[in-house]
Coordinates of C-alpha atoms in Angstrom, one line a residue:
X1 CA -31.9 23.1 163.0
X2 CA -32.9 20.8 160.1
X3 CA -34.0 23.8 158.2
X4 CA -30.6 25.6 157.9
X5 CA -30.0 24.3 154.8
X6 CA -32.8 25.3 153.3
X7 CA -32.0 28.9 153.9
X8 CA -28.9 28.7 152.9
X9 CA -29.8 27.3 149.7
X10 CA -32.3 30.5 149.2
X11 CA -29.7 32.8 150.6
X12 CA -26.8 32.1 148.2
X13 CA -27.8 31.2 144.8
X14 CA -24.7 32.8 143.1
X15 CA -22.3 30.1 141.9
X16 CA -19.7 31.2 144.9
X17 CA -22.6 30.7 147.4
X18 CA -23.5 27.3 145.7
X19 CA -22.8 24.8 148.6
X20 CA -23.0 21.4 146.2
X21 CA -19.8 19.8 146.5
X22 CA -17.9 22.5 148.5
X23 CA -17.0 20.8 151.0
X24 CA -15.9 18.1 149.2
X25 CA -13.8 20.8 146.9
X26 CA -12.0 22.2 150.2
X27 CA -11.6 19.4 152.2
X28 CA -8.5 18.2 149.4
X29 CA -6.9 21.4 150.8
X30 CA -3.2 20.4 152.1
X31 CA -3.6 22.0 155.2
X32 CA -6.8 22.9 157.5
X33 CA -7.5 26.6 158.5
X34 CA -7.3 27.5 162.2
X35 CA -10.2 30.0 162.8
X36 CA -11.1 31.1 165.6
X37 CA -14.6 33.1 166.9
X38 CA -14.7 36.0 169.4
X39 CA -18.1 35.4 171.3
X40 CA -19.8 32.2 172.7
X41 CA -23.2 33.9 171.9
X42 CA -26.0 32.8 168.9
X43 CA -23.7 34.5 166.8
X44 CA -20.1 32.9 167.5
X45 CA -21.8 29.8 167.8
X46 CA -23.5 29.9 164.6
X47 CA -20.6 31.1 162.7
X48 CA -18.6 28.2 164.4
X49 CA -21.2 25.8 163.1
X50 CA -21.8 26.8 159.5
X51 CA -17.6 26.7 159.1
X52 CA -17.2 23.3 160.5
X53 CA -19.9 22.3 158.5
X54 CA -18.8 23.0 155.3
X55 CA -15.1 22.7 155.7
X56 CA -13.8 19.2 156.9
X57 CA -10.4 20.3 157.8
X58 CA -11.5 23.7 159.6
X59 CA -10.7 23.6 163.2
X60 CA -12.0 26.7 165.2
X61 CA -11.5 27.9 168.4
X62 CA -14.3 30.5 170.3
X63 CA -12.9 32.7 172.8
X64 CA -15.3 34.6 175.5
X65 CA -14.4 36.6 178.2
X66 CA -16.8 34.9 180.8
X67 CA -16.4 31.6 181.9
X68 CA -20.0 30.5 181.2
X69 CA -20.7 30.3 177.2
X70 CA -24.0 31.6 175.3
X71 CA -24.5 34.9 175.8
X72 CA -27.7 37.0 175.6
X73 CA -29.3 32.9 175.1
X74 CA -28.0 32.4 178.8
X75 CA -28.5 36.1 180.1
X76 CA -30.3 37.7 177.8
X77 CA -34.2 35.7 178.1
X78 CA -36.7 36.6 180.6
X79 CA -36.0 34.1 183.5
X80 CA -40.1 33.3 183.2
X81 CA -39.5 32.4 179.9
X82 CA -37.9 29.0 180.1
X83 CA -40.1 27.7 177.2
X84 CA -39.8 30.7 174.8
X85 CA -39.2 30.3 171.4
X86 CA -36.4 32.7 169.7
X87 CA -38.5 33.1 166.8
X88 CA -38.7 29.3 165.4
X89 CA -36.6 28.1 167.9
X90 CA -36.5 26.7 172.0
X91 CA -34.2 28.5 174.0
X92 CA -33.4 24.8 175.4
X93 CA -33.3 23.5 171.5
X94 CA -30.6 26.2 170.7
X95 CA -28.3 25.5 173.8
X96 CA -28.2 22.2 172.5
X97 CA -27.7 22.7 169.1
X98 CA -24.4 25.1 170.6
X99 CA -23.5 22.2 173.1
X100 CA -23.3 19.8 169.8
X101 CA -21.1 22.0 167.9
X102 CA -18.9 22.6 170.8
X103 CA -18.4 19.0 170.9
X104 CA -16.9 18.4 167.9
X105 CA -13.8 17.0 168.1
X106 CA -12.7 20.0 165.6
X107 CA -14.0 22.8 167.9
X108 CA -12.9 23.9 171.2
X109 CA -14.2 26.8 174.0
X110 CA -12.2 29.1 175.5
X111 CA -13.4 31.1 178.1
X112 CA -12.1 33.3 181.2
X113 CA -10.1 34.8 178.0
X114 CA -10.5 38.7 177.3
X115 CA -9.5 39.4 174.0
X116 CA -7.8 42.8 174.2
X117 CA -6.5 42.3 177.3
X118 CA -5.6 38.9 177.9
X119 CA -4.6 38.5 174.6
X120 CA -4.3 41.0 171.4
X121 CA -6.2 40.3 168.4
X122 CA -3.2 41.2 166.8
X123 CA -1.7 38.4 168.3
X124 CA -5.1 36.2 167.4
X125 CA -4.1 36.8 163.4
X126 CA -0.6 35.6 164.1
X127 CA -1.7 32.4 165.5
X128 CA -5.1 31.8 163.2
X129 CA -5.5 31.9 159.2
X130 CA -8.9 33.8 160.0
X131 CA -10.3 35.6 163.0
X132 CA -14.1 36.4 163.1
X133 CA -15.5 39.1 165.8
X134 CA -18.7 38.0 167.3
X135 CA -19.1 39.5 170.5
X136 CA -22.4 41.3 170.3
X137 CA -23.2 44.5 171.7
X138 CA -22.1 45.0 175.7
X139 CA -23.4 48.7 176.5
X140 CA -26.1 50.2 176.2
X141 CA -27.3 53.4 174.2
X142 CA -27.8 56.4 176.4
X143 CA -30.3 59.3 177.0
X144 CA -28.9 62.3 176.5
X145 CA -30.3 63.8 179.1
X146 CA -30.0 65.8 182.7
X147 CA -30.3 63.7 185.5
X148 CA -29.3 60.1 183.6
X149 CA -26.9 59.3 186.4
X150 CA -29.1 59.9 189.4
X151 CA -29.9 57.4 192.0
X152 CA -33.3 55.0 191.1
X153 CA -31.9 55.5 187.1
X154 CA -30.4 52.2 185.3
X155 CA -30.3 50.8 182.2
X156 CA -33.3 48.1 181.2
X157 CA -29.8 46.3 179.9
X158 CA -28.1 46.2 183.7
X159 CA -31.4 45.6 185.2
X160 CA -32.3 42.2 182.7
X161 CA -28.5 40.9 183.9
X162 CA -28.9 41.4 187.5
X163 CA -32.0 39.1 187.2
X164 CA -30.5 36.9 185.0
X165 CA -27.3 36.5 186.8
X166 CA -24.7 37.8 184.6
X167 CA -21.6 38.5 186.5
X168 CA -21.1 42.5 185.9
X169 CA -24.6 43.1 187.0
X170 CA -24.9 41.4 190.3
X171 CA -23.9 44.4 192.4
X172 CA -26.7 46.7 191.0
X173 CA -28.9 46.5 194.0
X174 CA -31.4 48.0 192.5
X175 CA -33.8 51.1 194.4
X176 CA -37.5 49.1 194.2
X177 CA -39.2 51.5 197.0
X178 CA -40.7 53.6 194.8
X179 CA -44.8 52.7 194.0
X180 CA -44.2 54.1 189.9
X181 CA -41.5 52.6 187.9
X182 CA -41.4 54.1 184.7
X183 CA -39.9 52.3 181.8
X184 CA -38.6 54.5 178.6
X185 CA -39.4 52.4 175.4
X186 CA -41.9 50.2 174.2
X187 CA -39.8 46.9 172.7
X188 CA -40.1 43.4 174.0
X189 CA -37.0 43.9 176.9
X190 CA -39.5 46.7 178.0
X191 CA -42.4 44.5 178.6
X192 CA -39.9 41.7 180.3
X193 CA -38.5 44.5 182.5
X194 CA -42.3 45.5 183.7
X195 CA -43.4 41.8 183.9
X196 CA -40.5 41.2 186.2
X197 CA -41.0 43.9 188.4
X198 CA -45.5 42.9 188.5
X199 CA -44.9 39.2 188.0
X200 CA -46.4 36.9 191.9
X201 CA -43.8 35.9 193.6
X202 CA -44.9 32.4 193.2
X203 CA -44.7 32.5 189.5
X204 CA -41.1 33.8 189.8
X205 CA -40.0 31.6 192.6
X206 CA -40.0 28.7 190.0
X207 CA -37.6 30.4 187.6
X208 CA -34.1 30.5 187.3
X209 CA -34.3 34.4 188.2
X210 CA -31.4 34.6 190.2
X211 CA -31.5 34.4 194.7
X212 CA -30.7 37.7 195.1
X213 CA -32.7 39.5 192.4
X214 CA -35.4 37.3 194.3
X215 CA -35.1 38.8 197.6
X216 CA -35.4 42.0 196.6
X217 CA -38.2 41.9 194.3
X218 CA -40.3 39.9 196.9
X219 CA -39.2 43.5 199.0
X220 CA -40.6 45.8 196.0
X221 CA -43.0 48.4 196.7
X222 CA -43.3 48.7 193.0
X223 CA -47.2 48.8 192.2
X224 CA -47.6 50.0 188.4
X225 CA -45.0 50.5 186.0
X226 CA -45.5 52.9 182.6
X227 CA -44.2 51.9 179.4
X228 CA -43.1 55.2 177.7
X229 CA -42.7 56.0 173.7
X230 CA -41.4 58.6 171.5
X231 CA -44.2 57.2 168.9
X232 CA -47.7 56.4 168.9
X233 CA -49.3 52.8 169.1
X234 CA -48.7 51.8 165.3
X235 CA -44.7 52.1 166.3
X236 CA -44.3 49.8 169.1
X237 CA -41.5 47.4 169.4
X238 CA -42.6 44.5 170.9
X239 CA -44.6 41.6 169.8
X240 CA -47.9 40.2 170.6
X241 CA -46.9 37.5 172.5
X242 CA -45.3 39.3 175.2
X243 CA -48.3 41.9 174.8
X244 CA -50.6 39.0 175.4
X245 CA -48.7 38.6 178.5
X246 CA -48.7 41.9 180.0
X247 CA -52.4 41.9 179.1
X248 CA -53.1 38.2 181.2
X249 CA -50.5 38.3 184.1
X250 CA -51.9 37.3 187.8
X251 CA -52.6 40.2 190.2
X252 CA -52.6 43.3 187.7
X253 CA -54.5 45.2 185.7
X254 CA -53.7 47.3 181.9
X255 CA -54.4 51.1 181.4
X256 CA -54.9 51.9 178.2
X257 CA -56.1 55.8 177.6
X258 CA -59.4 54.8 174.8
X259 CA -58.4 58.2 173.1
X260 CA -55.0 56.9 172.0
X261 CA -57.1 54.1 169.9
X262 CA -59.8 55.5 168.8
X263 CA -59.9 55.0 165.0
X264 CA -56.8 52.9 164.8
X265 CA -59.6 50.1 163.4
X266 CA -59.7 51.6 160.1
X267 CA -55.8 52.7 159.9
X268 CA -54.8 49.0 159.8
X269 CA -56.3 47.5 157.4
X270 CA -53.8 47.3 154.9
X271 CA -50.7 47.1 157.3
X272 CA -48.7 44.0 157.6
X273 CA -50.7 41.1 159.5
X274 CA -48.1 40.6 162.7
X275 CA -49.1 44.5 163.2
X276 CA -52.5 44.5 162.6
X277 CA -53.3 42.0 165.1
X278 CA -50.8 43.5 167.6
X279 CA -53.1 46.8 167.2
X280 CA -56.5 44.8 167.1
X281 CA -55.3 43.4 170.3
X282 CA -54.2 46.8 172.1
X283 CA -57.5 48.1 170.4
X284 CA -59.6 45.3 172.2
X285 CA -58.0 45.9 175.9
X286 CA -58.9 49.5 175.4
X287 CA -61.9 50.1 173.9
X288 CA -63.9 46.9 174.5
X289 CA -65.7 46.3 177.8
X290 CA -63.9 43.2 179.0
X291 CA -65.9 39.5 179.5
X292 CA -66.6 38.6 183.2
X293 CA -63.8 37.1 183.7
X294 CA -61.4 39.6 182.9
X295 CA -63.5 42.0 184.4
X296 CA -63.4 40.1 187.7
X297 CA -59.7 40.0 187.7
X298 CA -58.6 43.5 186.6
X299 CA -61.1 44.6 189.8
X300 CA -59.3 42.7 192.5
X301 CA -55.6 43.4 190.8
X302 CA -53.5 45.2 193.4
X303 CA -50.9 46.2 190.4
X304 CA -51.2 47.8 187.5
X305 CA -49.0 48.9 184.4
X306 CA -50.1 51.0 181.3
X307 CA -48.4 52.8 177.7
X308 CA -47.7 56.3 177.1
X309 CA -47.5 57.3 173.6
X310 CA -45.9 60.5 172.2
X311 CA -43.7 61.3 174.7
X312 CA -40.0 62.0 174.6
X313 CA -37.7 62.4 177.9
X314 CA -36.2 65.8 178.4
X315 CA -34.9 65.8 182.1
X316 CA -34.5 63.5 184.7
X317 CA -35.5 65.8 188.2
X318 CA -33.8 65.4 191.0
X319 CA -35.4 64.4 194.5
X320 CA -34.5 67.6 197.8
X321 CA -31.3 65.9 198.3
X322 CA -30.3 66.3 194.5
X323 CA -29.2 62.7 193.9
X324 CA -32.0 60.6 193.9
X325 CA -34.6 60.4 191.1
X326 CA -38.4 61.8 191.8
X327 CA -39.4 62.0 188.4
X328 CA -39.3 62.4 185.0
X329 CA -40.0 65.8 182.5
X330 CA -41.4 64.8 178.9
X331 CA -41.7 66.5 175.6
X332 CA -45.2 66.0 174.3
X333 CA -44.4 65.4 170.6
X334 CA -46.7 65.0 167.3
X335 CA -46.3 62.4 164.6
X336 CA -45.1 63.5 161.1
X337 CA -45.4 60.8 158.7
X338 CA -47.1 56.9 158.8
X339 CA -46.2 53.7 159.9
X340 CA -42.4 52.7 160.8
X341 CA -41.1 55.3 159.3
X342 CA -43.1 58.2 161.0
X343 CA -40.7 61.1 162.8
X344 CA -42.1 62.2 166.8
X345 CA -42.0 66.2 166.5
X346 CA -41.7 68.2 169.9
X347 CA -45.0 70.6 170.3
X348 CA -43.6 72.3 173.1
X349 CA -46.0 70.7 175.5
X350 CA -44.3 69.6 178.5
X351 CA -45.6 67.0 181.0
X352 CA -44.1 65.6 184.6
X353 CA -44.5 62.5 186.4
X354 CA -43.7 61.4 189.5
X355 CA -41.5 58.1 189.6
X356 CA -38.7 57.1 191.4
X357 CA -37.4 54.3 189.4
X358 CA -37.0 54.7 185.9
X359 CA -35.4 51.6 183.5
X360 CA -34.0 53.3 180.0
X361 CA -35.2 50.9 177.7
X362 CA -33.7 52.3 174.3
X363 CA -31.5 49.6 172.6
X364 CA -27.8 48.0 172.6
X365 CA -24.7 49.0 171.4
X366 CA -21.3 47.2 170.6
X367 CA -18.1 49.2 171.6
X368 CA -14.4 48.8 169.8
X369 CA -12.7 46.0 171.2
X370 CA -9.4 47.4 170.0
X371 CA -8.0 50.8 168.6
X372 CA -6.9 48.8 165.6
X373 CA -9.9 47.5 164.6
X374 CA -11.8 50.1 162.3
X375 CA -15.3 50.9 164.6
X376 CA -18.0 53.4 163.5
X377 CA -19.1 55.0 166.0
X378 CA -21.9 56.7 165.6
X379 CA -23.8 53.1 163.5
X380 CA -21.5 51.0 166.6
X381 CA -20.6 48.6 164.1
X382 CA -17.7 47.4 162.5
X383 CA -16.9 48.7 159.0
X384 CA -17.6 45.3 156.8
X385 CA -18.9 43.8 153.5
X386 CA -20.9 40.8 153.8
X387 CA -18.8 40.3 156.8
X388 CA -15.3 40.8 155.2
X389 CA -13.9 43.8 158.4
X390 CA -13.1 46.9 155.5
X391 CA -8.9 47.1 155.1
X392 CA -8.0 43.8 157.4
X393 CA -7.6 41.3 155.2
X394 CA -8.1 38.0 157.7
X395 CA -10.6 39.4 159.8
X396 CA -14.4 39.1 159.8
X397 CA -17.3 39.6 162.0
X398 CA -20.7 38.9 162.9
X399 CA -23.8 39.2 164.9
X400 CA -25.0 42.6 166.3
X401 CA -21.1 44.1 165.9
X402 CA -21.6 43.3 162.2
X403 CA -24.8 45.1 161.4
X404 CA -26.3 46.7 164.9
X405 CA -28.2 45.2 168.0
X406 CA -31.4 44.3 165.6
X407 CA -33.3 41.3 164.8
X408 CA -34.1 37.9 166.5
X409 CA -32.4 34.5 166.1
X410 CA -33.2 33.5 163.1
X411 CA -31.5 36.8 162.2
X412 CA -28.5 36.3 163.7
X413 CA -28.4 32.5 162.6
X414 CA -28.6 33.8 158.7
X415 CA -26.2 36.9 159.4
X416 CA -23.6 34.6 160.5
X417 CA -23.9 32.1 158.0
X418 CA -23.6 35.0 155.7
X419 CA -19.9 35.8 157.3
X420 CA -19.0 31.9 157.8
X421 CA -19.7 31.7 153.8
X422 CA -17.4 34.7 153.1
X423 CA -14.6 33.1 155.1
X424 CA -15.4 29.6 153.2
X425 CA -15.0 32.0 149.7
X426 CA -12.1 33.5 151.0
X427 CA -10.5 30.0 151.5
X428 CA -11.3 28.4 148.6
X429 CA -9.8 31.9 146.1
X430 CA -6.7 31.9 148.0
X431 CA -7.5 35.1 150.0
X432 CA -7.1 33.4 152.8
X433 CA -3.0 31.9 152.1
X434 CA -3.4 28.5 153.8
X435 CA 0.4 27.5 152.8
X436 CA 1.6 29.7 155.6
X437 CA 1.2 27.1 159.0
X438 CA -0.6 28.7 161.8
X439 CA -0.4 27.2 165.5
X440 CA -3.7 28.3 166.4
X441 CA -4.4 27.6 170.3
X442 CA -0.6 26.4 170.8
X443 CA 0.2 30.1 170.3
X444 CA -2.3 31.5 172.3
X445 CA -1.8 28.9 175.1
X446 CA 1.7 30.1 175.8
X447 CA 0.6 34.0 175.5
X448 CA -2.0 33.1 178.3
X449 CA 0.3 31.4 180.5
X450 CA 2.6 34.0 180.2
X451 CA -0.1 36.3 181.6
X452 CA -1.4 33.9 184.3
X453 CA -4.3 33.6 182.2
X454 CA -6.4 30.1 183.1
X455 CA -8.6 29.6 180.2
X456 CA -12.1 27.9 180.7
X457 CA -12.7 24.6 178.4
X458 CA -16.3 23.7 177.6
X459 CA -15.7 20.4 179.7
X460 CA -15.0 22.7 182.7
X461 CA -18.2 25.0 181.3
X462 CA -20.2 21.6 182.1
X463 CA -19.1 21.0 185.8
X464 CA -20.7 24.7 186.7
X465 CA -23.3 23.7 185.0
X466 CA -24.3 20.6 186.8
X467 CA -23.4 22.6 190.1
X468 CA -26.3 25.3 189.1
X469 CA -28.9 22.6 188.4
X470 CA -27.9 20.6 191.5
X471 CA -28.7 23.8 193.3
X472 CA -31.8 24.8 191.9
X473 CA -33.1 21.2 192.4
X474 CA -32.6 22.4 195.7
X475 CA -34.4 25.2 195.8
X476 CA -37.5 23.9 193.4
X477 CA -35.7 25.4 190.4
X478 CA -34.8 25.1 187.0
X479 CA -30.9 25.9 187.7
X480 CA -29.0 28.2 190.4
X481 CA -27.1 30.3 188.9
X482 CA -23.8 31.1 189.5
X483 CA -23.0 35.4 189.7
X484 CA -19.0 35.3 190.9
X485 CA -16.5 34.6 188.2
X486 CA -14.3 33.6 191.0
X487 CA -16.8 30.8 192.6
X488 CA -17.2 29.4 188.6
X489 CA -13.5 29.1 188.3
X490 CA -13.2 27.4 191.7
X491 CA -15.5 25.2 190.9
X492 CA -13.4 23.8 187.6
X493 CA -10.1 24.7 189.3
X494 CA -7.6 21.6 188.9

C-alpha cells in the first residue's frame, strides 16, 4: 500500500483535497467523529483506512452481516488463484493490509450484524456523526428471458460462492451431468466459472475450493464448456491473463472458429495495447498452427471449451418433463459500430444448442438496503456526489453501491478514498456538527441485545480463521472453509 499516497496526491489537487497538514488541522477537534462503515469488503475496508488515516481522533466501526469479514477478497477469487494479483496487488497482501487496519485500536468489526434488520440505519445516524454504505452489490443481473428459472440454470454469481464457500450458496447443489455447459458472457468470472468446471482434479484438490463443491465436481460429466457473447472478439471482458489460462490448462483443448479472426490483424493496430495483445493472442490460438508441444497436448485433451461471438439468448427450452434445461435459443446479431462502444443488432437468424447447464455470466447488481435510503434502480446505485448519498445529509457510500459493480481493486481503493475525503471535508466545514456527542457502538450494543443479536468481533473473526487453516492443513490445503453461519458462531461462542 505504500503507493496510496501517491494517488491521492494526483487525485485531489484542489486546496480541499490537499492532505498537507490535515490531519494535523482536525485532530485539535474537541471531540472525535464516530463513523461507522456498512461492508467488511475492499470497499468498507478502504474507506475505514483512508479515515483513520487522516483523522487522529476518528473512531470507526464496520458492520457486515456475515460473520467472516472481506467480502468478494474472501469469496469472490477463483479458489486456483491463491497467488493472483487484484490488479497491483496480492490477494494475501490486501487481507493483510485489512487485518492492520482492523487492528487499530481506533477501529472495531462487527459482524453477524444485518443492517436493516438487526438494526436500522436510521438508528445507525442516531448513534454515529457519519454513516458510509459499503456493501457492494449481492444479486445478480438477470436475463430476461423464458426458461431463466428452469433446472441446470444458475447464476455464474451463485455458482463462484458455492465454490468459494460463501454461506448462502452452499445449498446450490449444482446439476454437472450434462457433457455442454454453456456459459453466457465473456468477462473474467466467465473464464473462472469454465476453468473450474475443466480444471484436474489434482490442481483443484490443493485449493481452498471448498469439500463439497469438490465432490461434486470430481462427479462432473461436464466435458466442454462455451463462452457465449452478445459482441464480437474486439468486445470481450476479460483479460489476458486469465485468457492465457484457459488457453494453457492441463487436459483440454480451445476452439476457436478461424472465420471469427480473420482480419482482426490489421483492425488493432491502433487500439489500446492491453487489447491488442489480448486479440493478437486469441488471433494466434486460432489462426496459427500450434508448436509441437501444444499440438501434442490439445490431441490427447479429453476436455474442451471454445467462444461464441454474436450471439444473444432469446429462450431458455425446456427438457420433455418441462423443468429441466436442454438447451439454449440464440439471436444471431450484427455489429453496428467499433470498438467498446459498438451496439449487437438482431438479424433474425436464430440458432439452438444443446446444453444442459447453462451459468448466466452477465454482471452484479447492489439492491436497496432500506426504503429510506434513495436507490436507483434501473443504474442499482445509490443517488450520490463524490460519495455525498443526494438529500441525507450524514450519510455516504462507496464501492460498487456507489458507482455500479465495475472496475478492479485499485478502483475501488481510489473510489473509496474518494468518499473517505468527502467525509474528512465534511468534518472539517462543519457539515458534519461534531458538538452534538454520539455513543457510537454503546448505542448499537444495547439495540442488538435487545434483539438477541450476538455481534462478531474481529478477535472472534481470527479463532474461525485458525480453525479453517488447521483444517485444510489436514486435508493438504491452504484453508478449510467454513459454509454454516451457525458452526462459525459456535466456534467463537463464549
Amino acid at each position: 500500500m505504500g503507493s496510496s499516497r501517491g494517488h491521492i496526491c494526483w487525485k485531489w489537487g484542489s486546496p480541499l483535497r490537499r492532505l498537507t497538514g490535515f490531519s494535523r488541522l482536525l485532530s485539535t477537534a474537541a471531540l472525535g467523529p464516530q463513523i461507522c462503515v456498512v461492508g467488511s469488503g475492499p470497499a468498507g475496508f478502504y474507506t475505514a483506512q483512508h479515515l483513520l488515516k487522516h483523522h487522529r481522533l476518528a473512531r470507526v466501526d464496520i458492520y457486515e452481516k456475515l460473520p467472516v469479514p472481506f467480502g468478494l477478497v474472501r469469496f469472490g477469487v477463483a479458489p486456483d488463484h491463491p497467488e493472483v494479483k487484484v490488479s497491483t496487488y496480492r490477494v494475501e497482501n490486501v487481507i493483510n493490509t485489512f487485518t492492520q487496519t482492523a487492528h487499530s485500536d481506533r477501529c472495531a468489526y462487527y459482524g453477524n450484524v444485518t443492517i436493516g434488520k438487526d438494526v436500522t440505519v436510521k438508528e445507525l445516524q442516531r448513534a454515529y456523526h457519519a454513516v458510509v454504505l459499503s456493501y457492494g452489490a449481492e444479486d445478480n443481473r438477470i436475463l430476461g428471458i423464458p426458461g431463466e428459472n428452469l433446472l441446470g440454470v444458475y447464476s455464474a454469481r451463485a455458482f463462484v460462492g458455492w465454490y468459494n464457500g460463501l454461506p448462502e450458496n452452499r445449498d446450490l447443489k449444482p446439476d454437472l451431468s450434462s457433457e455442454t455447459a454453456m456459459v453466457l458472457g465473456q468477462g473474467n468470472v466467465a473464464l473462472d466459472v469454465a476453468r473450474v468446471l475443466l480444471s484436474p482434479l489434482d490442481v483443484l484438490r490443493k485449493t481452498d475450493i471448498t469439500e463439497g463443491s469438490l465432490a461434486a465436481i470430481a462427479c462432473s460429466k461436464v466435458k466442454r464448456v462455451w463462452l457465449v457473447g452478445r459482441r464480437g472478439p474486439l468486445q470481450v471482458a476479460f483479460t489476458i491473463k486469465e485468457l492465457r489460462e484457459m488457453i494453457n490448462l492441463p487436459g483440454t483443448r480451445p476452439l476457436l472458429d478461424p472465420a471469427d479472426f480473420t482480419g482482426l490483424g490489421d483492425v488493432i493496430k491502433d487500439v489500446p495495447r492491453p487489447r491488442k495483445r489480448l486479440t493478437e493472442l486469441m488471433v494466434k490460438s486460432a489462426l496459427e498452427k500450434p508448436g509441437e508441444k501444444e499440438a501434442s497436448r490439445w490431441a490427447s485433451a479429453t476436455k474442451e471449451w471454445g467462444l461464441k461471438f454474436r450471439r444473444s439468448p432469446l429462450e431458455v427450452l425446456p427438457a420433455a418433463d418441462g423443468k429441466q434445461a436442454r438447451g439454449i435459443r440464440m439471436a444471431v446479431t450484427r455489429l453496428e459500430g467499433s470498438g467498446e462502444s459498438a451496439r449487437a443488432v438482431p438479424t433474425g437468424e436464430v440458432e439452438e444448442l444443446e446444453c444442459g447447464l447453462i451459468l448466466s455470466s452477465i454482471g452484479y447488481r447492489s439492491l436497496p438496503l432500506d426504503s429510506l435510503i434513495p436507490f436507483d434502480p434501473k443504474l442499482g446505485i445509490i443517488p450520490n456526489s463524490l460519495g455525498r448519498v443526494q438529500g441525507a445529509p450524514g450519510l455516504y457510500c462507496s464501492g460498487w453501491v456507489k458507482r455500479g459493480p465495475t472496475g478492479v481493486i485499485i478502483t475501488t481503493m481510489n473510489d473509496s478514498f474518494d468518499t473517505a475525503q468527502s467525509v474528512l471535508e465534511d468534518l472539517q466545514t462543519g457539515v458534519l456538527n461534531l458538538s452534538n456527542s454520539k455513543e457510537g457502538f454503546e448505542s448499537v450494543r444495547s439495540i442488538l441485545h435487545s434483539r438477541g443479536v450476538h455481534p462478531v468481533t474481529f478477535s472472534d473473526w481470527e479463532k474461525i480463521d485458525a480453525a479453517e487453516v488447521a483444517r485444510g492443513k489436514l486435508a493438504g490445503k491452504p484453508r478449510e472453509k467454513i459454509v454454516d453461519p451457525q458452526e462459525m458462531l459456535q466456534l467463537v461462542s463464549h
